[in-house]
XYZ file of C-alpha atoms in Angstrom:
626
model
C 133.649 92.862 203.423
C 129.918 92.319 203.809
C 129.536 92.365 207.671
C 125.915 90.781 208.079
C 122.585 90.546 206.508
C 118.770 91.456 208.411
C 115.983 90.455 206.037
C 112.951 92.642 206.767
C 110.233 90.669 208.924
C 106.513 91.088 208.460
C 105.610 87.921 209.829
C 103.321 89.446 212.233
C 101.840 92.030 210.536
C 98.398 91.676 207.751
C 101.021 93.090 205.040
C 101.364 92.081 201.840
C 104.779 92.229 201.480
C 104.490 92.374 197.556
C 103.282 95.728 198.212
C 105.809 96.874 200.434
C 108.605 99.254 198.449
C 110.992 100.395 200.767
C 112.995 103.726 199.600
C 114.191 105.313 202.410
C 116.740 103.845 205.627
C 117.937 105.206 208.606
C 118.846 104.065 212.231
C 117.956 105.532 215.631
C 119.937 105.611 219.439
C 117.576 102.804 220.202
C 118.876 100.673 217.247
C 115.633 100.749 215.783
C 115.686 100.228 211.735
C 113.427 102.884 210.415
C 112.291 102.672 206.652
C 109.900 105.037 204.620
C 108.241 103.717 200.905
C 106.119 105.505 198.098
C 102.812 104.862 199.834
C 102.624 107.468 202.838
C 104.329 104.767 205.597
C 107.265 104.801 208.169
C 108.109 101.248 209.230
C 110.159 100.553 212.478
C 112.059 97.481 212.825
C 113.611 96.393 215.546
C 117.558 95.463 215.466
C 116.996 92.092 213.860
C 115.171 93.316 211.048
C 111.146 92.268 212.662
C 108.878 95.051 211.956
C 107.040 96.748 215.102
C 105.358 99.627 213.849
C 103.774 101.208 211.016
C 103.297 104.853 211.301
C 101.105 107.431 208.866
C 103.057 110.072 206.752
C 99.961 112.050 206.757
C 101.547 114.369 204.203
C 105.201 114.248 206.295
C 107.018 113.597 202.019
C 110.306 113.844 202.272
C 114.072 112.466 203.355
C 114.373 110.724 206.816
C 117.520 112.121 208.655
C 119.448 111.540 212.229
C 121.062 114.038 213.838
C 123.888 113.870 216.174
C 121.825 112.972 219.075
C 120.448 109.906 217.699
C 117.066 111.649 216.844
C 115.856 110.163 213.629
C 112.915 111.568 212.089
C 111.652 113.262 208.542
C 112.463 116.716 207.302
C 109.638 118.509 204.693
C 107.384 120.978 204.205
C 104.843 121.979 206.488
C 101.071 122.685 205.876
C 102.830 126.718 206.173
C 105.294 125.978 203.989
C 107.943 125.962 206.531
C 110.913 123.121 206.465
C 110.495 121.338 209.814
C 112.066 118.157 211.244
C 109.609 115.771 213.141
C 111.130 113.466 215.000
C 110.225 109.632 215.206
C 110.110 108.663 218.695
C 112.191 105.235 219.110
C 110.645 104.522 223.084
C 107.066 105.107 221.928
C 107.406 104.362 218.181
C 105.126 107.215 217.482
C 106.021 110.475 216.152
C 108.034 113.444 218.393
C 108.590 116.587 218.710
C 108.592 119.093 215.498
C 111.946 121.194 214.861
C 111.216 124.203 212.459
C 114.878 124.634 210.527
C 113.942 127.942 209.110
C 116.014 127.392 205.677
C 115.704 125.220 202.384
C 117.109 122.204 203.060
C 117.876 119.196 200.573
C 118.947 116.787 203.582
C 120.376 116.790 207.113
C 123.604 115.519 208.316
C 125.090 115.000 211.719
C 127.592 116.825 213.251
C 130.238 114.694 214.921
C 131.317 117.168 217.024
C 127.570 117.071 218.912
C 125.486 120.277 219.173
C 124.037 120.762 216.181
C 123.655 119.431 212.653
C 124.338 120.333 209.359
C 122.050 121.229 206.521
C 122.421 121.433 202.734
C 120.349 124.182 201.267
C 118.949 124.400 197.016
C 121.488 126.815 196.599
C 124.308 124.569 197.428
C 124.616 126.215 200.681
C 125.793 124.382 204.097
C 124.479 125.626 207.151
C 125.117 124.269 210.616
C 122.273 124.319 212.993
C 122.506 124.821 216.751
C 120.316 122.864 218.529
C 120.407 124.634 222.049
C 120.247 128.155 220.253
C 117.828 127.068 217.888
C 119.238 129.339 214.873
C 121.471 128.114 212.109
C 124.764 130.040 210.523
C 126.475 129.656 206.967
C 129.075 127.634 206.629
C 130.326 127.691 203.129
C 128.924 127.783 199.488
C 130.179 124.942 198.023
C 130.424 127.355 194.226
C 132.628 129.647 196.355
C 135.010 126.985 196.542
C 134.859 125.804 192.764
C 132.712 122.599 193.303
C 129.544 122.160 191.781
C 127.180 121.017 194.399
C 124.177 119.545 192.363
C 124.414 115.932 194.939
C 126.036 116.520 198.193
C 126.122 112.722 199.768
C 127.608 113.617 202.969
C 129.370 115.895 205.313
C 131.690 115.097 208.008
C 133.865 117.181 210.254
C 137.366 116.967 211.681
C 138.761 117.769 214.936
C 141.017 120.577 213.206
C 137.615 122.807 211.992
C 138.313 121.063 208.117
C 135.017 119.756 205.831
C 134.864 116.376 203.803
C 132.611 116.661 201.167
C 131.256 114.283 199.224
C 129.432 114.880 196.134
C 128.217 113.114 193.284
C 127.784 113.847 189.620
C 125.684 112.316 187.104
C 127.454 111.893 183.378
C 126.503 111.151 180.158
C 126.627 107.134 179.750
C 127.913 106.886 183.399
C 125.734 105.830 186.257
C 127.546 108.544 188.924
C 130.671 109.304 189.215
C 131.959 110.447 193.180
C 134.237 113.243 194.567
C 135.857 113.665 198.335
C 136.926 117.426 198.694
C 138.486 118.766 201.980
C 137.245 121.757 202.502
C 140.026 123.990 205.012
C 139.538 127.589 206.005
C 142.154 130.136 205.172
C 141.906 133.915 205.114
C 140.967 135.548 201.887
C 144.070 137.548 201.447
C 146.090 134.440 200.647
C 144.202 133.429 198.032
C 145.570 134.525 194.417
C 144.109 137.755 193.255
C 141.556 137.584 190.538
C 139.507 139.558 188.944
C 135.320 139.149 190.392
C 133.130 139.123 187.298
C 129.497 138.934 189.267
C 126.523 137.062 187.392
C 123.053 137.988 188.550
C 120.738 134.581 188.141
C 117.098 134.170 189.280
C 117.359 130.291 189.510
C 121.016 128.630 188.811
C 121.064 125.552 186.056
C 122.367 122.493 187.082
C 124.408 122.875 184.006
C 125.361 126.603 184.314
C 127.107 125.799 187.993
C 129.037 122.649 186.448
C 130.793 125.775 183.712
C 130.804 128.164 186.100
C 133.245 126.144 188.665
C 134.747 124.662 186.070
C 135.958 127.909 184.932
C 136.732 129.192 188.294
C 139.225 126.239 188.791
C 140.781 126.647 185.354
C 141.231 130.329 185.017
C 143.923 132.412 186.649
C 143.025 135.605 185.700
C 138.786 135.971 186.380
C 136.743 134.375 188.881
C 131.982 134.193 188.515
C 130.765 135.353 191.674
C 127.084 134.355 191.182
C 124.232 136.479 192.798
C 121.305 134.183 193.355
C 118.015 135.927 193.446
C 116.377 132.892 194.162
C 117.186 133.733 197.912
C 114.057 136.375 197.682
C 111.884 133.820 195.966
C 108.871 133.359 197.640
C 108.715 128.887 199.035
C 105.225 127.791 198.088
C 105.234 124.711 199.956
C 102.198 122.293 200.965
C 102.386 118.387 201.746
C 103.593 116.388 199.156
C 104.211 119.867 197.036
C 107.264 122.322 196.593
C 107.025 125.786 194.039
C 108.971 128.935 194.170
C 107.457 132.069 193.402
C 110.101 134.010 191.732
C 108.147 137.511 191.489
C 109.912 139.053 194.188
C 113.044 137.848 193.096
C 112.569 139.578 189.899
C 111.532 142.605 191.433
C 114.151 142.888 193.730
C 116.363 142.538 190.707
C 114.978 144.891 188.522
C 115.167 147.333 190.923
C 118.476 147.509 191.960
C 118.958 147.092 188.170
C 117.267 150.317 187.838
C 119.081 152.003 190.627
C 122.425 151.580 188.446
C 123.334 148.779 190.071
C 124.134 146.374 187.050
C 126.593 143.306 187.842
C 129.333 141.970 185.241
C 126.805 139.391 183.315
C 122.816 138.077 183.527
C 121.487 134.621 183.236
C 118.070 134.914 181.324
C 118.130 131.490 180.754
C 115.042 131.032 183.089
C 113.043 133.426 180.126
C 111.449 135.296 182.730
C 113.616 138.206 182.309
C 112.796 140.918 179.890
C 116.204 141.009 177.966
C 114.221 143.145 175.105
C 113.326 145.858 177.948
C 116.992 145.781 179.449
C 118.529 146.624 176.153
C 115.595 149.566 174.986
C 117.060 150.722 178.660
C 120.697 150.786 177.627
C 121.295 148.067 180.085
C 122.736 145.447 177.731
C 126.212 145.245 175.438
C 126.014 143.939 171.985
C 127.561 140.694 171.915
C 128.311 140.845 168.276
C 131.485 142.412 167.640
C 132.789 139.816 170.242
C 131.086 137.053 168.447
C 132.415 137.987 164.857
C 136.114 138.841 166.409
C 136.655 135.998 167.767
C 137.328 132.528 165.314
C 136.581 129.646 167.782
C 132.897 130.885 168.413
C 132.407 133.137 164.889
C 128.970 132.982 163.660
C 129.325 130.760 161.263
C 130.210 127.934 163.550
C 127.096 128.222 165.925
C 123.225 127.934 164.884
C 122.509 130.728 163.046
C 119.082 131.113 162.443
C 118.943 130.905 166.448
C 121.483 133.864 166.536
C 119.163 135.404 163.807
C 115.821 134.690 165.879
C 117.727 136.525 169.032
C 118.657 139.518 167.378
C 117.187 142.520 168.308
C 117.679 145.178 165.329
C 120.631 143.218 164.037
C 122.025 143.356 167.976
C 122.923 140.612 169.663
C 121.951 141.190 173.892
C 122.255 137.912 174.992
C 123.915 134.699 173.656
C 122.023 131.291 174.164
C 124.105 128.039 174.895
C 121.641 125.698 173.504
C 118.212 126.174 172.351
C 114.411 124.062 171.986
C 111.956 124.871 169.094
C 108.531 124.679 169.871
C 106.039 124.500 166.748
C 102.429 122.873 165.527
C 102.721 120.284 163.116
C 100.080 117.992 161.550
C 99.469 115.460 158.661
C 101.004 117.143 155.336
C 98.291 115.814 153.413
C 95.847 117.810 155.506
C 97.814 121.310 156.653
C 100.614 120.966 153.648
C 100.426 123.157 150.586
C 99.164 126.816 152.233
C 101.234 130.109 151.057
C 100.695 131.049 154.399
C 98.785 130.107 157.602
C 96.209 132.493 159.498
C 93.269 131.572 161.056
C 91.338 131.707 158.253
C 93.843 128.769 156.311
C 93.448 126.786 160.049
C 89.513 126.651 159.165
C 89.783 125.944 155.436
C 92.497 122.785 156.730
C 89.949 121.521 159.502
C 86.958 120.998 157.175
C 89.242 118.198 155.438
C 89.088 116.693 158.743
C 85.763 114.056 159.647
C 83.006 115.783 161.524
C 84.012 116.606 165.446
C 87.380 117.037 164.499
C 89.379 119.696 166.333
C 92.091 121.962 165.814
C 93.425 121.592 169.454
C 93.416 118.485 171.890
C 89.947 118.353 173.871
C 91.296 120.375 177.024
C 92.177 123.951 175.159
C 90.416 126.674 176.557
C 90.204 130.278 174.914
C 93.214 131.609 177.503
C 95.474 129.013 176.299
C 95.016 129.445 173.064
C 95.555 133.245 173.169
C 98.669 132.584 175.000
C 100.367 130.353 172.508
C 99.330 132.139 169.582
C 100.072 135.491 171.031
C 103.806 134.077 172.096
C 104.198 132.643 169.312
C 103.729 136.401 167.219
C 104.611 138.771 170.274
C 107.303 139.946 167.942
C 105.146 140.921 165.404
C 103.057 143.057 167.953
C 105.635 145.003 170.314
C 108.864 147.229 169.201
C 110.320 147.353 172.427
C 113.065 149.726 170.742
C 110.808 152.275 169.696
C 108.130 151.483 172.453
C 105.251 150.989 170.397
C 102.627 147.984 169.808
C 99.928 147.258 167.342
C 97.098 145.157 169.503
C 94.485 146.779 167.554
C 95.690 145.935 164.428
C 93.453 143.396 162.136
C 95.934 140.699 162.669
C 96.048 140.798 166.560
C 92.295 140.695 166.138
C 92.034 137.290 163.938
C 93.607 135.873 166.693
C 91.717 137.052 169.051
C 88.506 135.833 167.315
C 90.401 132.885 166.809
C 91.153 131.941 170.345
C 87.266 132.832 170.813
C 86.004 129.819 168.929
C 87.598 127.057 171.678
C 85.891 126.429 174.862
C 85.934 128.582 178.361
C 86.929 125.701 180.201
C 87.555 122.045 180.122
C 85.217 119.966 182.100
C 87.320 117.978 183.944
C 84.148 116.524 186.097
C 82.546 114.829 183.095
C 85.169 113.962 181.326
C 86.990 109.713 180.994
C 90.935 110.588 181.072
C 90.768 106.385 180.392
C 89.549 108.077 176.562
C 92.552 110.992 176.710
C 94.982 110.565 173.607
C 97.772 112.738 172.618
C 97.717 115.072 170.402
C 100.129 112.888 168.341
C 97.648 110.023 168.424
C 95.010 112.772 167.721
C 96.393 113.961 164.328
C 97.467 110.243 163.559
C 93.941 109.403 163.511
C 92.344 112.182 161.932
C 90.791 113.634 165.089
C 92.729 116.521 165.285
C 94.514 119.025 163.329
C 97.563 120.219 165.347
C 99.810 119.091 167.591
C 101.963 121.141 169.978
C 105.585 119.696 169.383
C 108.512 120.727 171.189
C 112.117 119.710 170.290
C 114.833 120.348 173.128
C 117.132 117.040 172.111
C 117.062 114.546 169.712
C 115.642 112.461 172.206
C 112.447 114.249 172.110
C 112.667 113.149 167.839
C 111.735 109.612 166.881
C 108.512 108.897 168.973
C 106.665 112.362 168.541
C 107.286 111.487 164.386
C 106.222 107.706 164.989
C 102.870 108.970 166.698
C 102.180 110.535 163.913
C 103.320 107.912 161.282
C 105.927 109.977 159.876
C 103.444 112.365 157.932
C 104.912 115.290 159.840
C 104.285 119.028 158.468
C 105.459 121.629 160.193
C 103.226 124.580 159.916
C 102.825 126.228 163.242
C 100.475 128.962 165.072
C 98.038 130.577 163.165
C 98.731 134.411 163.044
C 102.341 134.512 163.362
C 104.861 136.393 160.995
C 105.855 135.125 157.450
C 103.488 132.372 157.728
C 105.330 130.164 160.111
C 104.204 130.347 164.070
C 107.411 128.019 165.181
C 110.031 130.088 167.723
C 113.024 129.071 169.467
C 113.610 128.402 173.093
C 116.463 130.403 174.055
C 118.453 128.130 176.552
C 121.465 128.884 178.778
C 121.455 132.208 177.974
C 123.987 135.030 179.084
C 123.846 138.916 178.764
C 127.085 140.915 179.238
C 126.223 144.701 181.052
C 127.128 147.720 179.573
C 128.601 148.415 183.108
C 130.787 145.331 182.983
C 134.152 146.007 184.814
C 135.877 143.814 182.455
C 134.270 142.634 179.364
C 137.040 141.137 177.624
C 136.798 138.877 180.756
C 133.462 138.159 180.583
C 132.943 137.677 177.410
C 136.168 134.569 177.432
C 133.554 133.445 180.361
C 130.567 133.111 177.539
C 132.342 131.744 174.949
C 134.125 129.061 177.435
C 130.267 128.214 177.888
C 130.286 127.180 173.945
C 133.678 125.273 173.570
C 132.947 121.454 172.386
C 133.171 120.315 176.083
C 130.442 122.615 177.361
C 128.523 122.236 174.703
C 128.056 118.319 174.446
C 127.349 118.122 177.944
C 124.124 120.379 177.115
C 120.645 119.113 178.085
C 119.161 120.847 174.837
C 120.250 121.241 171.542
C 123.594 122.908 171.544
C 124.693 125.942 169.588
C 127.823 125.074 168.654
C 127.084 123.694 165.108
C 129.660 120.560 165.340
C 128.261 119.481 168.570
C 124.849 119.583 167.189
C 126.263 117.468 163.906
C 128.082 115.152 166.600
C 124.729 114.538 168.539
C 122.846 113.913 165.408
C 125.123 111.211 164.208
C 125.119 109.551 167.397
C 121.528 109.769 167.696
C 120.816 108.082 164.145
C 123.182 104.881 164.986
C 120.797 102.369 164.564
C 121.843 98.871 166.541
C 121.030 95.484 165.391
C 119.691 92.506 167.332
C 122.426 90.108 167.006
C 123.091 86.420 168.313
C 125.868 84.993 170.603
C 128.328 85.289 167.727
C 127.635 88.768 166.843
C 125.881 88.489 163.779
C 122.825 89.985 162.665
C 119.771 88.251 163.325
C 117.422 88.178 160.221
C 113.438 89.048 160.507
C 110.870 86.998 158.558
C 111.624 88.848 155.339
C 115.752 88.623 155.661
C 116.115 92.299 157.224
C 117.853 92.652 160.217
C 115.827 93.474 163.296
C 116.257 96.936 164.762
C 116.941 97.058 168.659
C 114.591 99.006 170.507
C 116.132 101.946 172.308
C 113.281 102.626 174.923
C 109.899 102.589 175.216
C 107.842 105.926 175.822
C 104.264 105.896 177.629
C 102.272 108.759 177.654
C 98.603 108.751 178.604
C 97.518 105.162 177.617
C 99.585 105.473 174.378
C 103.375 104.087 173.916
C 106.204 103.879 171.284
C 108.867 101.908 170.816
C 111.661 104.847 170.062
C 114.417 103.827 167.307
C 117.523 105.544 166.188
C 116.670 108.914 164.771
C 116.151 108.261 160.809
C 117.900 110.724 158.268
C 114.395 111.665 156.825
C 113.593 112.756 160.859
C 116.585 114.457 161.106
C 116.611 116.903 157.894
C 112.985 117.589 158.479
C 113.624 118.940 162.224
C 117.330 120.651 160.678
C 114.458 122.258 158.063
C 112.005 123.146 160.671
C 115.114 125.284 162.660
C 116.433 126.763 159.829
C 112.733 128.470 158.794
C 112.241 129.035 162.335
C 112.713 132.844 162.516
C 111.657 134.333 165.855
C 111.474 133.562 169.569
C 108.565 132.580 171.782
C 108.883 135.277 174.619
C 106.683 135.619 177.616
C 106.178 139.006 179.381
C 103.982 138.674 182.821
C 102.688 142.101 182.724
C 101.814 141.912 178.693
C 100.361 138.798 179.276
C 98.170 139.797 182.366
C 96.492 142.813 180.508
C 95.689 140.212 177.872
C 93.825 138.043 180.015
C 92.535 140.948 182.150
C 91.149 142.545 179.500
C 90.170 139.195 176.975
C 88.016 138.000 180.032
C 85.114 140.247 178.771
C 84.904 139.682 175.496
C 85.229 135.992 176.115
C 82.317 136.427 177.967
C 80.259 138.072 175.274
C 80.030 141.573 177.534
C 82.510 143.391 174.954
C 83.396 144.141 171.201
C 86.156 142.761 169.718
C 87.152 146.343 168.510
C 86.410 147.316 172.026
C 88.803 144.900 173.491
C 91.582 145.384 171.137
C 91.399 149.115 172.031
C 91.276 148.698 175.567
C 94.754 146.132 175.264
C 96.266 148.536 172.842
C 95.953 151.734 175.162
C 96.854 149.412 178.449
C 99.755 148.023 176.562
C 101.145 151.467 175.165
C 101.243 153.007 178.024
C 102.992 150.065 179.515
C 105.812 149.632 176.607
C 106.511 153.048 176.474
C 107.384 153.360 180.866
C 109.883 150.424 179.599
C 112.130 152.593 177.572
């Protein structure tokens, strides 16, 4: 039953309460009302709803909290990229004293019991915080007990030591759906004995926990221990900002890695790790005599010109769940027709253009240039097998020269953003001659072909193998160890992570090839505007009118987005079936790159004398990888 109503007052305040968009709510001991909005501002209000005070984030973003005290206040990041709690001060609405918690913390939540208060961490960890020790102490990882923590709501405790959880989930054509879990300590030796299959992950999916306590809950034999590097990340924190620097995560993995201590199974999901290094090391099990064994998952039932892209002579080492494609495309009338397409083809394909026409949107700079063109044709470049590269071959050098034509920088002083168009808009208009297209979904389909009015070729980077510069996005991906205690085990872990289940609940395109048919058919049902009755309303020309799924802004550019057509759909199904090799990223190949391109961008090298300096850095490099 709805116990009362108070109506915010700003009767005595100079607000416009039109501009007012309260977001956050929480009540203090002094039964103070305390509210926080997009625009940097606290607002007390007394118990009858009358605003008293307006206080200054000054950079305070994040969640307000109470604790069990009756202390209400804000908890984010520091100008040190600590997590602090500052209090709000209900006697002299102003702000109080500053708690540093010491841990990542989504939210705060009050511990009945008095003392302390609880805190959810990113890694789906609750702590409990003591307030007169001033340290904090695990409680329980939520995965350890099978539930997938993505949106803890609340905690509360009871007098017998047991934890109500409640957590949230958001579905697929559901607003949220709610679970209440009792949590109740036992001893670990009464718990039924499985075997502990451990996967080593630098930054857990959303998706990836959801499987991974699903599985957990389901299996009787096996049980994922996960081993989250992201613990040694490095919390690069400012007001208003939050990053993680993985690098010492990935070191500290890669070292114990090379120490001989391999867990069961690897997420690479995140692409940072080098999966083509950890197999030239002997690291890595092929995954495809389990594939080809086993009938549910065979490779004929999964994308195969992903599975083909991922090889590594004919080896499979790790085994995406779903998968983006990343290409250039432009107007076939313009780029169409070429045998194949280096840089030289890219300049013969821009003169068609009108004068001041570019290949790239106005903002590409030499360096990111290189970098997708280099990513794009890595493969071509570096044998990781035999630990050999070819930088100094003519075709690494086109590119170079290539990426040397575009400008060092992008003047962001000078420059109107009010003129900025995509690059869709850009090639619509015959202003440009590529745009950078990405497909993760079939959302992602119908407006990036609309922008460019359906004349859509698909042609890619300049300088990449067999004439086409498009790679795949490997997604979700898992490696089995060569060290793996049980790899029958592990691999009914994978493939549970491609059943039809799994695999429509994917944020990408899935790899299971009847998923990926069963999201293409639902993405080309095309509604009709209808009346009262049901039936079809008719547009000036007797057609029925299409309903408009969304609309898409982007810069000062939008699109009404339709169903997916058929045309759309077999050109993107064409685009992933040419698609032959992966865009991979490798931090230390990339930094000698721009370490030793910054020279000859400048005009104090050679070409030749570049190339030669990358190709000696690199070898040396490659080869300490094997």
């Amino acid at each position: 039953a709805l116990l009362g109503t108070i109506r915010a007052d700003f009767s005595d305040s100079a607000l416009n309460v039109s501009d007012v968009f309260l977001q956050y709510l929480a009540a203090d001991s002094a039964g103070h009302l305390i509210c926080a909005d997009y625009s940097n501002t606290i607002y007390i209000f007394d118990e009858a709803g009358k605003l008293l005070k307006t206080l200054s984030q000054d950079g305070k973003y994040g969640n307000l909290a109470t604790l069990d005290t009756g202390k209400t206040g804000i908890l984010y990041y520091d100008d040190s990229g600590d997590q602090v709690f500052t209090e709000i001060d209900g006697e002299k609405l102003d702000w109080g004293e500053t708690l540093s918690l010491g841990v990542d913390a989504w939210n705060v939540f009050a511990d009945p019991a008095g003392g302390g208060f609880y805190l959810f961490g990113s890694s789906g960890t609750i702590y409990r915080y003591d307030l007169a020790a001033q340290e904090k102490a695990k409680v329980v990882t939520l995965l350890d007990c099978d539930l997938d923590a993505t949106n803890l709501e609340n905690i509360s405790v009871s007098e017998n030591g047991d934890l109500q959880v409640l957590l949230s989930t958001q579905n697929e054509g559901v607003d949220r759906t709610y679970g209440l879990y009792t949590l109740h300590p036992v001893d670990a030796a009464m718990l039924p004995e499985k075997t502990v299959l451990t996967l080593a992950t630098l930054d857990l999916s959303q998706s990836l926990r959801q499987q991974i306590a699903k599985f957990n809950r389901e299996n009787d034999t096996y049980r994922i221990e996960v081993l989250d590097y992201s613990q040694y990340s490095e919390v690069i924190a400012s007001p208003g900002s939050y990053t993680e620097d993985s690098s010492s995560a990935l070191l500290k993995l890669n070292t114990e890695l090379l120490s001989g201590n391999l867990p069961d199974l690897i997420d690479v999901s995140g692409g940072e790790l080098p999966v083509a290094q950890y197999a030239a090391k002997g690291f890595l099990e092929d995954l495809l005599p389990y594939l080809n064994a086993d009938s549910a998952v065979s490779p004929n039932k999964l994308m195969e010109s992903v599975l083909n892209a991922v090889k590594t002579d004919g080896k499979l080492y790790q085994l995406p769940t779903s998968f983006q494609v990343v290409s250039a495309a432009g107007k076939r009338e313009i780029v169409g027709g070429y045998e194949s397409w280096t840089t030289d083809e890219v300049e013969d394909a821009l003169k068609k253009l009108p004068e001041g026409a570019t290949v790239f949107n106005v903002d590409y700079t030499k360096s990111h240039v290189l970098y997708l063109c280099a990513s794009s044709a890595m493969n071509r470049f570096v044998d990781w097998q035999a630990g050999a590269c070819s930088f100094d071959s003519d075709d690494f050098k086109s590119i170079l020269s290539f990426a040397n034509t575009f400008p060092d920088e992008f003047d962001t002083t000078n420059f109107d953003f009010d003129e900025y168009l995509s690059d869709y808009r850009r090639v619509g208009q015959g202003q440009q001659l590529l745009a950078n297209i990405a497909f993760a979904s079939f959302d992602d389909i119908y407006y990036q072909f609309a922008a460019m009015d359906n004349d859509v070729c698909f042609v890619g980077y300049p300088g990449a193998s067999d004439g086409l510069g498009s790679g795949f996005v490997p997604l979700g991906a898992i490696c089995m160890t060569t060290a793996c205690k049980d790899k029958d085990g592990a691999w009914g872990f994978i493939r549970s992570l491609l059943s039809m289940d799994a695999q429509m609940q994917s944020p990408a395109f899935p790899m299971l090839k009847s998923a990926f048919e069963q999201q293409a058919e639902a993405a080309m049902q095309q509604d009709y505007v209808t009346d009262e009755d049901g039936n079809p309303i008719l547009d000036a020309s007797g057609n029925p009118i299409p309903v408009v799924l969304y609309t898409i802004g982007f810069f000062n550019e939008t699109v009404d987005v339709y169903a997916v057509t058929p045309e759309q759909y077999q050109a993107v199904c064409d685009l992933i079936n040419q698609t032959k090799s992966v865009f991979t990223f490798d931090e230390n190949l990339m930094n000698i790159l721009t370490e030793e391109t910054a020279a000859y961008f400048a005009g104090a090298k050679t070409l030749d004398e570049t190339t030669a300096m990358i190709q000696n850095r690199a070898s040396l490099y490659i080869a300490e990888q094997k």
